[in-house]
XYZ file of C-alpha atoms in Angstrom:
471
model
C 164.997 240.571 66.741
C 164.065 236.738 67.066
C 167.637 236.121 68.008
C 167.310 238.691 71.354
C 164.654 236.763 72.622
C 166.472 233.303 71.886
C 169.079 234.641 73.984
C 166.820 236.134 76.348
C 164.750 232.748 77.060
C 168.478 230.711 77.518
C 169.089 233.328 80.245
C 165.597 232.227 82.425
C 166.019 228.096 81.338
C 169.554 228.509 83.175
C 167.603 230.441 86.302
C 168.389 228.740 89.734
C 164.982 228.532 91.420
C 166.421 228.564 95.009
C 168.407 231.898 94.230
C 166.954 235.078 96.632
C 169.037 237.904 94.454
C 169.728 237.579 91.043
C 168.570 235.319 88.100
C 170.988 236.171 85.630
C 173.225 233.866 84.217
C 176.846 234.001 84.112
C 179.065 233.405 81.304
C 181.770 234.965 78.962
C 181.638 236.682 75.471
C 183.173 234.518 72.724
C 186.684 236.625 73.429
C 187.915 236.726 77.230
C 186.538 240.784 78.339
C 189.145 240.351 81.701
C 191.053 244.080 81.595
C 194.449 241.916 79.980
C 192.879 243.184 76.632
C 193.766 246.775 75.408
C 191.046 248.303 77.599
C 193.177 251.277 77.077
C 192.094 251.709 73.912
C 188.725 251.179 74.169
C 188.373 252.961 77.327
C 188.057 257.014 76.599
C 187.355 257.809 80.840
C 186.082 261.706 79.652
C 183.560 260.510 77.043
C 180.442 260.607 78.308
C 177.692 257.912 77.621
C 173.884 259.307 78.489
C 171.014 256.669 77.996
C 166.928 256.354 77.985
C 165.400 254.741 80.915
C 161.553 253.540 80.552
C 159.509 251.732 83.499
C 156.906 249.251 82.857
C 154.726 248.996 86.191
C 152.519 245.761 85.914
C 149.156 245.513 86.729
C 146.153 242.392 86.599
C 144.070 242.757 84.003
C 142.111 244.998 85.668
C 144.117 247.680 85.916
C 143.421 248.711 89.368
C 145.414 245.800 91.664
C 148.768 244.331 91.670
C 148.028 241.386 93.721
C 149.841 238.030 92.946
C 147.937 234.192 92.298
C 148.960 233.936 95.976
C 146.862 236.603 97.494
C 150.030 239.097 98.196
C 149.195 242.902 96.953
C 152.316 244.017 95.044
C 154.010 247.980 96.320
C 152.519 250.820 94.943
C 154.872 251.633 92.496
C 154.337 254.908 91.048
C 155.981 258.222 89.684
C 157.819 259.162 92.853
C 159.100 255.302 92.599
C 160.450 255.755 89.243
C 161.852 258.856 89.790
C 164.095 257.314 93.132
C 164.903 254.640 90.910
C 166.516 257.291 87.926
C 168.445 258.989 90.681
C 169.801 255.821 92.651
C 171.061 254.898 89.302
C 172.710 258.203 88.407
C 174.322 258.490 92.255
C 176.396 255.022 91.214
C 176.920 255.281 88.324
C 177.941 258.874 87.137
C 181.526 258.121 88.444
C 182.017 255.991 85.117
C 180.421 259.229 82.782
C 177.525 257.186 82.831
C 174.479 258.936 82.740
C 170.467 258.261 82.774
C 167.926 260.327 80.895
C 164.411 259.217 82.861
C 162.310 257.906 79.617
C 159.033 257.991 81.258
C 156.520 255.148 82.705
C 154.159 253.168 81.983
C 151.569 250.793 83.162
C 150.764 246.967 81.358
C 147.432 245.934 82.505
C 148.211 241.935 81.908
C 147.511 239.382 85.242
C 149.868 236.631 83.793
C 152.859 239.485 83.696
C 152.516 239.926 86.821
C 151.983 237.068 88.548
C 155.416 234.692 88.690
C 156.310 234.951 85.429
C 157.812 232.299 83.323
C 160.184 231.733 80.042
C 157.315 232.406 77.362
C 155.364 235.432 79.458
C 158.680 237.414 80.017
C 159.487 237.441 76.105
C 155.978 238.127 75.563
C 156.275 240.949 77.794
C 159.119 242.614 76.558
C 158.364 241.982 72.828
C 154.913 243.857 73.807
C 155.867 246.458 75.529
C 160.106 247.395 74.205
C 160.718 250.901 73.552
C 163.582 250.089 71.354
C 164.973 253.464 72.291
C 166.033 252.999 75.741
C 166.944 250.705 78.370
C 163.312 248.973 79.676
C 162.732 248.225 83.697
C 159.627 246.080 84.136
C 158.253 245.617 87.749
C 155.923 242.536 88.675
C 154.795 241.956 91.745
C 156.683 238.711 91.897
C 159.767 237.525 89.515
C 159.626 233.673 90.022
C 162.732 231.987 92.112
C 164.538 235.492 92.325
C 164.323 239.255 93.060
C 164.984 240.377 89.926
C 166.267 239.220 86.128
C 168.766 240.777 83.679
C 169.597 240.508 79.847
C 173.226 240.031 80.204
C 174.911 242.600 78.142
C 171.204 243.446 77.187
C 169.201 246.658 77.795
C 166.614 245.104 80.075
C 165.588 244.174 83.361
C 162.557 242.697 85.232
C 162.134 243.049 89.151
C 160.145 242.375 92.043
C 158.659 245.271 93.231
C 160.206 244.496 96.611
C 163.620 244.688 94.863
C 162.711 247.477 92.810
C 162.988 250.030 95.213
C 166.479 248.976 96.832
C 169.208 250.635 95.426
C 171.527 248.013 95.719
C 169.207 245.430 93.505
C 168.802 248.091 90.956
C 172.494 248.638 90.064
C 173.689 245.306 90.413
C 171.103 244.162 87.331
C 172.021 247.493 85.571
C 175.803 246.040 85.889
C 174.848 242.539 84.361
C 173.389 244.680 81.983
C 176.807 246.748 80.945
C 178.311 243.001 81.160
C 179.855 242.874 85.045
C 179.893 239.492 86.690
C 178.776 238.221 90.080
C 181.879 238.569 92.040
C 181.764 235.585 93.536
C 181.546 233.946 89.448
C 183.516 230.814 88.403
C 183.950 229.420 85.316
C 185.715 226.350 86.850
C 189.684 227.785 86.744
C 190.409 228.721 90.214
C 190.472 232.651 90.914
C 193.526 233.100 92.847
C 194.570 235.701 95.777
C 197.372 237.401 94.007
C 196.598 240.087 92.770
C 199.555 241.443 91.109
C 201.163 239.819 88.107
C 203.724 237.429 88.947
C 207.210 236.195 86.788
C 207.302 232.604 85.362
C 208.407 229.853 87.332
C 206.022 230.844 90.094
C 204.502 228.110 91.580
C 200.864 227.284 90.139
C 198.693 228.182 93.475
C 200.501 231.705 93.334
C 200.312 232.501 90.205
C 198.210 235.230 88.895
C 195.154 234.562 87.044
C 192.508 237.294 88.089
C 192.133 238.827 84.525
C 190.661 235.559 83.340
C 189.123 233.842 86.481
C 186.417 234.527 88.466
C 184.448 237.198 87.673
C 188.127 238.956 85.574
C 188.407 242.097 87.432
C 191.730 242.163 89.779
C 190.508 244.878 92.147
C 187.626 242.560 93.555
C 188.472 239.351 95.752
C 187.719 235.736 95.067
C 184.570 234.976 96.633
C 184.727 235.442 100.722
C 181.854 234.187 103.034
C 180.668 236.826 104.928
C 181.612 235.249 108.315
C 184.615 236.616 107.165
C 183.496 240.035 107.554
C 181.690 241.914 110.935
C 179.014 244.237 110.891
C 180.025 246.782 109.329
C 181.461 244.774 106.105
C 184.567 245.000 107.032
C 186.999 241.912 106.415
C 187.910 240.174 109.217
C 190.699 238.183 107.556
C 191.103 234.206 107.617
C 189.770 233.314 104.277
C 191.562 231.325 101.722
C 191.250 231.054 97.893
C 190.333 228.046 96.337
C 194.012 226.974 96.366
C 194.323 227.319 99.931
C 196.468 230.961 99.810
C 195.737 233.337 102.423
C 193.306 236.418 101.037
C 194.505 240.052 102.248
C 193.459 243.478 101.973
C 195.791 245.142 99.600
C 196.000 248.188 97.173
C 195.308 247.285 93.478
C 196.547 250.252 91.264
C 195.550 252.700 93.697
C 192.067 251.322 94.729
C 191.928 249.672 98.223
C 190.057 246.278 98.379
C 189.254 244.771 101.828
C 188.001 241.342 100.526
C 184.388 242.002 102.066
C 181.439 240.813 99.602
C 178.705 242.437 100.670
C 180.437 246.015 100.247
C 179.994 245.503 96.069
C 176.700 245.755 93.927
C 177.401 242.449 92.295
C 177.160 240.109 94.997
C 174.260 238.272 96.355
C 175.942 237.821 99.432
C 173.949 240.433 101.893
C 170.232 241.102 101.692
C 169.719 243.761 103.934
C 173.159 245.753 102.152
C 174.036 247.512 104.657
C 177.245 248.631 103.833
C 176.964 251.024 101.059
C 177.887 249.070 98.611
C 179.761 250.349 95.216
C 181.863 249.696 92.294
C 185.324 248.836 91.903
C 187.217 250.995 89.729
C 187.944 248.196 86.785
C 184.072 247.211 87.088
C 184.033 250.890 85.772
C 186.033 250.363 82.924
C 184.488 247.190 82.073
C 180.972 248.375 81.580
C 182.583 250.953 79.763
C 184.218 248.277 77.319
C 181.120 246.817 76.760
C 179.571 250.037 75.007
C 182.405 249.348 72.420
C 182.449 245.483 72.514
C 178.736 244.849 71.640
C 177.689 248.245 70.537
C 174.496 247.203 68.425
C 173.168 246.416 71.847
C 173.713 250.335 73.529
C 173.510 252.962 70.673
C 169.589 253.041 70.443
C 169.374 253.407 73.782
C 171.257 257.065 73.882
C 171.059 260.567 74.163
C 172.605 263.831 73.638
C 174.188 265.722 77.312
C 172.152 268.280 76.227
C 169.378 266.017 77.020
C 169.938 265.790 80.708
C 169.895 269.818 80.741
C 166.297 269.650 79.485
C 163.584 269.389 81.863
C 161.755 265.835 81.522
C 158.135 267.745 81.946
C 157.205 271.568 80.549
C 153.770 272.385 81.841
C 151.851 275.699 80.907
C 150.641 277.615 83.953
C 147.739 279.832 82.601
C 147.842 283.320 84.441
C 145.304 286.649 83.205
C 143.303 286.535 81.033
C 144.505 289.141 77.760
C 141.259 289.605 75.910
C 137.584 287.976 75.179
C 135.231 287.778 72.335
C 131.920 286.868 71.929
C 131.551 285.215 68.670
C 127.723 285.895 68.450
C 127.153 282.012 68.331
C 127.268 280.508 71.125
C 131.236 280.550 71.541
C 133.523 283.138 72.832
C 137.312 283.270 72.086
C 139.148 283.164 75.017
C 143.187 284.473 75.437
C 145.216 283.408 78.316
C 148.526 284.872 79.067
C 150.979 281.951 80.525
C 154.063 280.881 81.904
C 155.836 278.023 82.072
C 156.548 275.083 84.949
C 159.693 272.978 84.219
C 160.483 269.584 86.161
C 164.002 267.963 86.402
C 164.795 264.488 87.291
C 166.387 263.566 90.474
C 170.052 262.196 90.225
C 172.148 265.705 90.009
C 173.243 268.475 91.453
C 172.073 271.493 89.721
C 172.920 274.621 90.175
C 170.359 277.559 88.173
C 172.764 280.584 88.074
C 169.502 282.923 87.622
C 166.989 281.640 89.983
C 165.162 284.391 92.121
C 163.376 283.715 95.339
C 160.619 281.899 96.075
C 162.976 279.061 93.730
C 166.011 277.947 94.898
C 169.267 278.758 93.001
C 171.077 274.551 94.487
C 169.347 271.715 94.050
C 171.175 268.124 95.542
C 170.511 264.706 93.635
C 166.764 263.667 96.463
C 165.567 266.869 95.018
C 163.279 267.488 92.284
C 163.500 271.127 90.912
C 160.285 272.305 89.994
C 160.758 275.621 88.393
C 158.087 278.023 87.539
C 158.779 281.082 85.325
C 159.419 284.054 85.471
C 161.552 283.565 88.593
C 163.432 280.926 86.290
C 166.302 281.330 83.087
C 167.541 279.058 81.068
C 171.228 278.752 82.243
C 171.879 275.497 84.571
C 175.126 273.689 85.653
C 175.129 269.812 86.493
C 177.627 269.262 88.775
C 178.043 265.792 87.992
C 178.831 266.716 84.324
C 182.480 267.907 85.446
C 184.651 270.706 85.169
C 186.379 272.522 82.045
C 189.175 274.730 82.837
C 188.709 275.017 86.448
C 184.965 276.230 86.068
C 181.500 273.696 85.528
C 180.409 274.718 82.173
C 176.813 276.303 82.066
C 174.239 274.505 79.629
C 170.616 275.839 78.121
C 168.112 273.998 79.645
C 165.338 275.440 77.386
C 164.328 278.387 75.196
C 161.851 279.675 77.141
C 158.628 279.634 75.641
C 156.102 282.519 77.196
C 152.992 284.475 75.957
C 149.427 283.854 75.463
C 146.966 280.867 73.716
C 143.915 281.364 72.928
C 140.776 278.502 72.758
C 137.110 278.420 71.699
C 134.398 278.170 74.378
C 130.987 277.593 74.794
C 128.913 280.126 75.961
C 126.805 278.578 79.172
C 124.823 281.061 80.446
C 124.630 284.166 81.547
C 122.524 287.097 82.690
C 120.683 290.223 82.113
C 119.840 293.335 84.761
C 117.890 295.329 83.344
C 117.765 299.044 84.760
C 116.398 303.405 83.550
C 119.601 304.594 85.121
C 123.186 302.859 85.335
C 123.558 305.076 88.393
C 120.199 304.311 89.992
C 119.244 301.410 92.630
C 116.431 299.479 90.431
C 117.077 296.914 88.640
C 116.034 293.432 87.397
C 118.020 290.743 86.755
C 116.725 288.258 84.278
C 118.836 284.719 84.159
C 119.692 283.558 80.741
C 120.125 279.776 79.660
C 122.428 278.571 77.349
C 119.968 278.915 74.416
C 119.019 282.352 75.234
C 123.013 283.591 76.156
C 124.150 282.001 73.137
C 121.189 283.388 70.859
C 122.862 285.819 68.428
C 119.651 287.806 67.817
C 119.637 288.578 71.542
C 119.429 291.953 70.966
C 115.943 291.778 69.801
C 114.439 290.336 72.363
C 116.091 292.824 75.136
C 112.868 295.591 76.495
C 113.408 298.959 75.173
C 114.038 302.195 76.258
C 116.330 300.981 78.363
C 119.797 299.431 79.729
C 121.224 296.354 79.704
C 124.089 295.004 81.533
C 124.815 291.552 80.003
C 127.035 289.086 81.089
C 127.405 285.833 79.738
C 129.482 282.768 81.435
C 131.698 280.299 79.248
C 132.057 276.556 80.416
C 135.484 277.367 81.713
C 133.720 280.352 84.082
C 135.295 283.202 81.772
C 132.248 286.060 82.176
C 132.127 288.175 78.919
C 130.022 291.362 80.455
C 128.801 294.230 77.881
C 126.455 297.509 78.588
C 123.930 298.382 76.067
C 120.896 300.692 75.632
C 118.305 299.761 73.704
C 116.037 302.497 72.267
């Protein structure tokens, strides 16, 4: 464990202080990772890889405000934050089989968290707060010198909260994270244009090198500007590599690259992003390589696909009320007949076979199903799960779990009218207090020779009412 955060506090030393994006550092596993090694074999493209997410939202120490040393109150980062965040992740992602299970959130009440942060406050942080069994997200309300910080090849990230919420920020530190580089990455050998392998004898500026320059993937460009690109992200042509060779928009193994850099989730190059950035098809099978490459640094973090069937919340919904009875001492027993409420995480589109009106049957990935029995079953497909056969399989989300509970209550209050004829128009009421409703001798103290309609209140307003006559 000491080792992590050795690693962890080289990553922030090497932190450039005048970068806007990204303070992760860039380097390469012992072995070259470029997709020139067997990725073939360690790259099964069906298998499916689920794992834990858990958010940290900082707060000052008082628990209350997220406002920085310089006077700037942080975003209100809350559940329906989170929850975004879970889904933008899935909607990128899932094309690779790689899933997120939302882990939950919570808040870390600590002013020198938040506030900048620095080398010896972010390992404090994360040694803290880790869940060891996912992937952690910690939001400040400002990361110092960047918009956000990634453990490359690690399970963690730390971002500004004004980064937090862009899509495009969260997936790019989520692919440092599964071991992508910034596309624009040099490790001082030239990346060259060509990007299909070329014979010997060709002449060193042509040769190709992409599998072990830049940032190894051959369906991403060298590094363009993005004055060579217009509006829209779309290359504009003109740029040169680092040799001086003309870069063009080709097809590399079926996958069409244009050469713009701010249409890819790991540059820094655009900070609005607005070009719907995504991943390259070999940046897919490289995060997928790193599962097997380093996998001491992934299993923990996983979970079953039968996990992302499963709702991440089960509430009971108390309905009638099945019996009462007064304990004769100062507590009734109280049964409750209930159903259940079941909440999914955004990211998917489910489809529940079953559903009845007022729920609906399709749900897309910006919705979150909130499903109240008995209108809901347990059957559910996840589109993004695939197909078998022609057909998307149908899960269990839950056995559904329905009937009754029953609690102890104190007994309040309550009443007594006092009447010679149940049928008749005169009556007193006498009030009780909690002494006298809860008195189990009450009987002796009621007036005789005549009848008694009691009713006596619990502290959850359940009314227990008997009729008695007393000779």
């Amino acid at each position: 464990m000491k080792k992590k955060y050795t690693l962890l506090i080289l990553f922030f030393v090497s932190i450039n202080l005048n970068a806007q994006v990204c303070g992760t550092e860039q380097f390469y596993l012992p072995n070259n990772q470029g997709n020139s090694q067997p990725s073939n074999i360690l790259y099964d493209a069906s298998y499916k890889h689920v794992f834990n997410v858990r958010f940290h939202v900082v707060y000052n120490d008082d628990g209350v405000t997220r406002t920085n040393s310089n006077g700037v109150p942080g975003l209100t980062i809350g559940f329906e934050e989170v929850m975004n965040a879970i889904r933008d992740l899935n909607v990128n992602f899932n094309q690779f089989n790689i899933f997120f299970k939302y882990y939950g959130f919570d808040t870390i009440n600590n002013t020198t968290f938040l506030n900048y942060g620095n080398t010896t406050s972010y390992g404090n942080m994360i040694s803290t707060h880790n869940i060891p069994e996912a992937f952690n997200i910690y939001i400040l309300n400002q990361v110092g010198g960047a918009a956000a910080v990634a453990g490359y090849y690690w399970p963690f990230s730390i971002f500004d909260d004004n980064w937090f919420i862009r899509p495009w920020t969260l997936c790019h530190e989520m692919g440092h994270s599964f071991g992508l580089l910034h596309t624009f990455f040099s490790s001082g050998e030239c990346e060259h244009a060509v990007r299909t392998p070329t014979p010997l004898g060709t002449p060193f500026n042509l040769q190709y090198n992409a599998d072990v320059a830049g940032d190894q993937i051959k369906d991403t460009f060298p590094f363009l500007s993005s004055t060579f690109s217009d509006n829209n992200c779309n290359y504009t042509g003109g740029a040169t590599d680092c040799r001086g060779s003309i870069i063009n928009s080709q097809t590399v193994n079926g996958f069409f690259i244009t050469g713009s850099p701010s249409n890819n989730f790991m540059t820094t190059e655009s900070e609005d992003i607005l070009c719907n950035p995504s991943f390259t098809p070999e940046q897919g099978i490289r995060m997928r390589n790193a599962f097997n490459i380093v996998p001491e640094r992934y299993d923990s973090k996983r979970n079953s696909i039968q996990s992302l069937y499963e709702p991440f919340e089960r509430i009971k919904v108390l309905g009638a009320i099945k019996s009462v009875v007064d304990n004769n001492n100062g507590t009734a027993t109280v049964c409750t007949y209930y159903s259940e409420r079941f909440r999914f995480q955004k990211g998917f589109n489910y489809v529940f076979p079953e559903n009845e009106l007022p729920d609906l049957v399709n749900y897309n990935p910006y919705d979150l199903p909130d499903i109240q029995l008995p209108a809901f079953n347990c059957p559910l497909i996840i589109q993004q799960l695939g197909m078998q056969n022609g057909q998307y399989p149908i899960g269990n989300a839950l056995t559904i779990d329905k009937g009754y509970i029953c609690e102890i209550q104190q007994i309040i209050g309550g009443s007594d009218t006092i009447t010679d004829d149940l049928g008749g128009y005169i009556f007193t009421v006498e009030e009780w207090d909690s002494l006298k409703a809860s008195n189990p001798n009450f009987y002796e103290l009621l007036e005789s020779n005549k009848y008694h309609i009691i009713k006596k209140e619990t502290e959850k307003g359940v009314m227990i009412q008997v009729v008695l006559y007393k000779n």
